Coordinates of C-alpha atoms and ligand atoms in Angstrom, one line a residue:
M1 CA -42.0 3.9 18.5
T2 CA -43.8 3.3 15.3
K3 CA -44.0 -0.1 13.8
R4 CA -41.8 1.3 10.9
R5 CA -39.1 2.6 13.2
L6 CA -39.1 -0.7 15.0
I7 CA -38.7 -2.6 11.7
S8 CA -35.8 -0.4 10.6
K9 CA -34.1 -0.8 14.0
A10 CA -34.5 -4.6 13.4
A11 CA -32.9 -4.1 10.0
R12 CA -30.2 -2.2 11.3
T13 CA -29.6 -4.6 14.1
A14 CA -29.3 -7.5 11.5
L15 CA -27.0 -5.5 9.3
V16 CA -24.6 -4.7 12.2
L17 CA -24.6 -8.5 13.1
L18 CA -24.1 -9.5 9.4
V19 CA -21.0 -7.2 9.0
V20 CA -19.5 -8.0 12.2
L21 CA -19.8 -11.8 11.6
L22 CA -18.8 -11.3 8.0
A23 CA -15.6 -9.1 9.0
A24 CA -14.7 -12.0 11.6
S25 CA -14.7 -14.6 8.9
I26 CA -12.4 -12.8 6.3
F27 CA -10.0 -10.7 8.4
S28 CA -6.6 -12.3 8.9
F29 CA -5.6 -10.0 11.4
S30 CA -2.8 -10.7 13.8
C31 CA -3.0 -9.5 17.4
T32 CA 0.7 -8.3 17.7
L33 CA 2.9 -6.0 15.8
A34 CA 5.5 -8.6 14.8
P35 CA 7.7 -7.7 12.2
S36 CA 6.0 -8.5 8.5
P37 CA 7.6 -11.5 6.6
P38 CA 9.4 -11.0 3.7
A39 CA 7.6 -10.7 0.4
R40 CA 7.3 -14.1 -1.3
P41 CA 7.3 -14.8 -5.0
G42 CA 3.6 -15.2 -5.2
D43 CA 3.1 -11.8 -4.0
W44 CA 4.4 -10.3 -7.3
G45 CA 2.3 -9.9 -10.2
D46 CA 2.6 -12.8 -12.9
S47 CA 1.2 -10.6 -15.4
G48 CA 4.4 -11.1 -17.6
K49 CA 7.8 -10.6 -17.0
P50 CA 9.3 -7.5 -19.4
P51 CA 12.3 -8.3 -21.3
A52 CA 15.3 -8.4 -19.5
G53 CA 17.2 -4.9 -19.2
K54 CA 14.2 -2.7 -19.2
Q55 CA 14.5 0.4 -17.3
P56 CA 12.9 0.4 -13.9
E57 CA 9.7 2.8 -13.9
L58 CA 7.0 3.7 -11.7
K59 CA 3.7 5.1 -12.8
A60 CA 1.2 6.6 -10.1
F61 CA -2.3 7.5 -11.6
F62 CA -4.6 9.6 -9.4
I63 CA -7.7 8.6 -11.1
D64 CA -10.6 11.3 -11.3
V65 CA -13.2 9.8 -9.5
G66 CA -15.1 12.7 -8.8
Q67 CA -15.6 13.2 -4.9
G68 CA -13.4 10.2 -3.5
D69 CA -10.1 8.4 -4.0
S70 CA -8.2 6.0 -6.1
C71 CA -4.7 5.9 -6.9
L72 CA -3.1 3.2 -9.0
I73 CA 0.8 2.3 -8.9
I74 CA 2.4 0.5 -11.7
A75 CA 6.1 -0.5 -11.1
R76 CA 8.8 -2.4 -12.7
T77 CA 11.2 -2.5 -10.3
G78 CA 15.3 -2.6 -10.4
D79 CA 15.0 -6.6 -10.5
D80 CA 12.7 -6.7 -13.6
R81 CA 9.4 -7.8 -11.5
E82 CA 6.4 -6.0 -12.3
F83 CA 3.3 -5.3 -10.1
T84 CA 0.1 -3.2 -9.5
L85 CA -0.9 -1.7 -6.4
L86 CA -4.3 0.0 -6.1
V87 CA -5.1 2.3 -3.2
D88 CA -8.9 2.7 -2.7
A89 CA -11.5 2.0 -5.3
G90 CA -13.4 5.4 -5.6
P91 CA -17.2 5.7 -4.7
G92 CA -19.8 3.5 -6.4
G93 CA -20.7 6.0 -8.8
A94 CA -17.3 6.0 -10.5
A95 CA -17.0 2.1 -10.2
D96 CA -17.3 1.6 -14.0
E97 CA -14.8 4.4 -14.8
V98 CA -12.1 3.0 -12.5
V99 CA -12.6 -0.5 -13.9
D100 CA -12.3 1.0 -17.5
F101 CA -9.3 3.0 -16.4
L102 CA -7.5 0.0 -15.3
K103 CA -8.3 -1.7 -18.4
E104 CA -7.4 1.2 -20.5
V105 CA -3.6 1.1 -18.9
G106 CA -3.3 -2.6 -19.3
V107 CA -3.9 -4.0 -15.9
R108 CA -5.0 -7.5 -15.7
K109 CA -4.3 -8.3 -12.2
I110 CA -4.6 -6.3 -9.1
D111 CA -1.7 -7.6 -7.0
H112 CA -2.4 -5.6 -3.9
L113 CA -5.5 -3.8 -3.4
V114 CA -5.7 -1.4 -0.3
F115 CA -8.9 0.2 1.1
T116 CA -7.5 2.9 3.3
H117 CA -10.6 2.9 5.4
P118 CA -14.4 2.0 5.1
H119 CA -15.8 5.3 3.8
E120 CA -18.1 4.8 0.7
D121 CA -15.7 7.4 -1.4
H122 CA -13.1 5.0 -1.0
I123 CA -14.7 1.5 -1.0
G124 CA -17.7 2.0 -3.1
G125 CA -16.1 0.8 -6.6
G126 CA -14.5 -2.2 -4.6
K127 CA -17.2 -4.8 -5.5
A128 CA -16.7 -3.7 -9.2
L129 CA -13.1 -4.1 -9.2
L130 CA -13.0 -7.4 -7.3
E131 CA -15.4 -8.8 -9.9
A132 CA -13.7 -7.2 -12.9
F133 CA -10.1 -8.5 -11.9
E134 CA -8.0 -11.0 -10.4
V135 CA -7.0 -9.7 -6.9
G136 CA -3.7 -10.9 -5.0
K137 CA -4.0 -9.5 -1.8
V138 CA -6.4 -7.1 0.1
Y139 CA -5.4 -4.7 3.0
M140 CA -7.5 -2.5 5.2
P141 CA -7.0 -1.2 8.8
R142 CA -8.8 -2.8 11.5
T143 CA -12.3 -1.3 11.9
T144 CA -15.7 -1.9 12.5
H145 CA -18.2 -0.2 10.4
T146 CA -21.8 -1.1 9.6
T147 CA -22.8 0.5 6.4
E148 CA -24.2 -1.3 3.3
A149 CA -21.4 -0.4 1.3
Y150 CA -18.8 -1.9 3.7
E151 CA -21.1 -5.2 4.1
E152 CA -21.1 -5.3 0.1
L153 CA -17.4 -5.1 -0.2
L154 CA -16.7 -7.8 2.5
L155 CA -19.2 -10.1 0.7
A156 CA -17.3 -9.3 -2.6
I157 CA -14.0 -10.3 -0.8
R158 CA -15.4 -13.4 0.4
S159 CA -16.9 -14.4 -2.6
K160 CA -13.5 -14.3 -4.2
G161 CA -12.0 -16.7 -1.8
L162 CA -10.0 -13.7 -0.3
T163 CA -9.1 -12.7 3.2
V164 CA -7.9 -9.2 4.4
T165 CA -4.7 -8.6 5.5
E166 CA -4.4 -5.7 8.4
A167 CA -3.1 -2.3 7.3
R168 CA -0.9 -0.8 10.0
A169 CA 2.2 1.1 10.6
G170 CA 5.3 -0.9 9.9
K171 CA 3.8 -3.3 7.6
V172 CA 5.6 -3.8 4.4
I173 CA 3.5 -4.6 1.3
L174 CA 6.5 -5.3 -1.1
E175 CA 10.1 -4.9 -1.0
A176 CA 12.3 -5.1 -4.2
K177 CA 15.4 -3.7 -5.7
E178 CA 15.0 0.1 -5.3
F179 CA 11.6 -0.3 -4.3
K180 CA 9.3 -0.3 -1.1
A181 CA 5.8 0.0 -0.2
E182 CA 4.9 0.0 3.2
F183 CA 2.3 1.2 5.6
L184 CA 2.9 4.1 7.7
G185 CA -0.2 4.5 9.3
P186 CA -2.2 3.7 11.2
A187 CA 0.1 4.3 13.9
K188 CA -2.1 3.9 16.8
S189 CA -5.9 3.0 17.5
Y190 CA -8.5 5.6 16.6
E191 CA -12.3 6.0 17.3
D192 CA -12.2 8.4 14.1
L193 CA -12.2 6.4 11.0
N194 CA -10.4 9.0 8.8
D195 CA -7.6 9.3 11.5
R196 CA -7.5 5.3 11.1
S197 CA -6.7 5.5 7.5
A198 CA -3.9 3.0 6.3
V199 CA -1.0 5.6 4.9
I200 CA 1.3 4.4 2.5
C201 CA 4.8 5.3 1.7
V202 CA 6.2 4.0 -1.8
T203 CA 9.9 4.5 -2.3
F204 CA 11.1 4.2 -5.8
G205 CA 15.1 4.8 -6.4
E206 CA 15.5 8.3 -4.7
R207 CA 11.9 9.3 -5.2
V208 CA 9.2 8.9 -2.2
L209 CA 5.6 9.2 -2.7
L210 CA 2.9 9.2 0.3
F211 CA -0.8 8.3 0.0
M212 CA -2.6 9.8 3.1
G213 CA -6.1 8.2 2.8
D214 CA -8.1 10.6 4.7
A215 CA -5.8 10.9 7.8
E216 CA -6.4 13.8 9.7
A217 CA -4.2 16.3 11.9
Q218 CA -4.2 13.8 15.0
A219 CA -2.9 10.7 12.8
E220 CA -0.3 13.0 11.1
D221 CA 1.0 14.3 14.5
D222 CA 1.3 10.7 15.8
M223 CA 3.0 9.7 12.6
L224 CA 5.4 12.5 12.9
Q225 CA 6.2 12.1 16.7
A226 CA 7.0 8.4 15.6
G227 CA 9.4 9.9 13.1
L228 CA 7.6 8.0 10.5
I229 CA 7.2 10.9 8.0
P230 CA 10.0 11.2 5.7
D231 CA 10.9 13.8 3.0
A232 CA 8.7 13.2 0.2
D233 CA 8.6 14.1 -3.3
V234 CA 4.7 13.5 -4.1
L235 CA 1.9 13.6 -1.6
K236 CA -1.4 12.5 -2.1
V237 CA -3.0 15.0 0.3
G238 CA -4.9 13.5 3.2
H239 CA -8.9 13.7 3.3
H240 CA -9.3 15.6 0.1
G241 CA -7.6 18.8 1.0
S242 CA -9.6 19.2 4.0
S243 CA -8.6 21.7 6.7
S244 CA -8.7 19.0 9.3
S245 CA -5.7 17.5 7.6
T246 CA -2.1 18.6 6.1
T247 CA -1.0 20.7 8.8
G248 CA 2.1 23.3 8.6
E249 CA 4.2 21.0 10.6
F250 CA 3.2 17.9 8.4
I251 CA 4.0 20.0 5.3
R252 CA 7.4 21.4 6.9
V253 CA 8.6 17.7 7.6
S254 CA 7.4 15.9 4.3
R255 CA 8.6 18.9 2.3
P256 CA 6.6 17.6 -1.0
S257 CA 7.5 19.3 -4.4
I258 CA 4.4 18.0 -5.9
A259 CA 0.9 17.6 -4.1
V260 CA -2.1 16.0 -5.7
I261 CA -5.8 16.7 -4.1
S262 CA -8.2 13.9 -5.2
V263 CA -11.5 15.9 -5.0
G264 CA -14.9 16.3 -6.9
P265 CA -18.1 18.4 -6.3
N266 CA -18.8 18.2 -2.6
P267 CA -20.8 20.0 0.0
Y268 CA -18.0 19.9 2.8
G269 CA -15.7 22.6 1.0
H270 CA -12.9 20.5 0.2
P271 CA -10.2 21.4 -0.7
S272 CA -10.0 24.3 1.9
K273 CA -8.4 27.5 1.1
T274 CA -6.2 27.2 4.3
V275 CA -4.6 24.0 2.9
L276 CA -4.4 25.4 -0.5
D277 CA -2.6 28.6 0.9
R278 CA -0.2 26.4 3.2
L279 CA 1.0 24.3 0.2
E280 CA 1.3 27.3 -2.1
R281 CA 3.4 29.2 0.7
A282 CA 5.7 25.9 0.9
G283 CA 6.3 26.2 -2.9
V284 CA 4.4 22.9 -3.6
R285 CA 3.0 22.4 -6.9
V286 CA -0.8 21.3 -6.6
Y287 CA -2.7 19.1 -8.9
R288 CA -6.4 18.6 -8.4
T289 CA -8.5 15.7 -10.0
D290 CA -11.3 18.2 -10.1
L291 CA -9.5 20.7 -12.2
H292 CA -7.1 18.6 -14.0
G293 CA -8.8 15.3 -14.3
T294 CA -6.7 12.2 -13.8
V295 CA -3.1 13.0 -13.0
E296 CA -0.1 10.6 -13.9
I297 CA 3.3 10.8 -12.5
V298 CA 6.1 9.0 -14.1
I299 CA 9.4 8.1 -12.7
R300 CA 12.2 6.9 -14.7
G301 CA 15.8 7.2 -13.3
D302 CA 16.3 10.8 -12.4
R303 CA 13.2 12.1 -14.0
L304 CA 9.8 12.7 -12.6
D305 CA 7.1 13.9 -15.0
V306 CA 3.6 14.9 -14.3
S307 CA 1.0 14.9 -17.0
T308 CA -3.1 15.1 -17.0
R309 CA -5.6 13.5 -18.7
Ligands
ZN401 ZN1 -12.7 10.5 1.7

């Protein structure tokens, strides 16, 4: 073994140790699957209460971050409360775009920030977001991962004085009148980081939106077997449209009318023709951030409108 390889091995060991210690210091994981406590008033956004009588509204933005994921939800619920939920931060290369986009649509505080899993295309923009915005709560699935991007994220979370709440099936993020955001996954523990993705179900009145992270067929199957997958209106397709996700059975049960694929130029062949064909055969309207740019869905009363920008 050369001296250089010895040094890089030592550096790698140091990184592993540092990340493990960091994670231990900021993850506030509970060991049991006890029911989640109800949302407290402090969990809500304090960015100003809208005038009474304003119509409930949910906006979901599937931000064009190139190859990666970042979805912003801004909701005004039936009991006149407002909050923001951000699912993933996109890759580091798109960090400035995500920060600018959030500012452009008026976000001042990210009330709930979920990192579905520790791959760079989902967490790379996290540090910049944590530096640019006040953040309420941070959620991640329980994982061990030892990349520099993950270390940087954990350091940024710690330097904000925040801890991490475990994302796992059954945990409720927020519940309000005609609104609920909860985790459907991970339903089990997996070796594979994609399958360990936090999967989120947002219910708004009669409408249901599913955010799959990079969950693949095994995780989908486990959620189906557990009866966790509801009829959905909107599906943020798992793993950028990879053929390893979005099985025929998953589409048959979730029955989305709209699917959004967050994807950019990539060497992996995302989105796969198999998945696109499957969605088409099921009559699902597909939007892709690489073709349409940022996709915006607005739900008000019975209306659900899709636009692109
Ligand atoms: Zn990904």
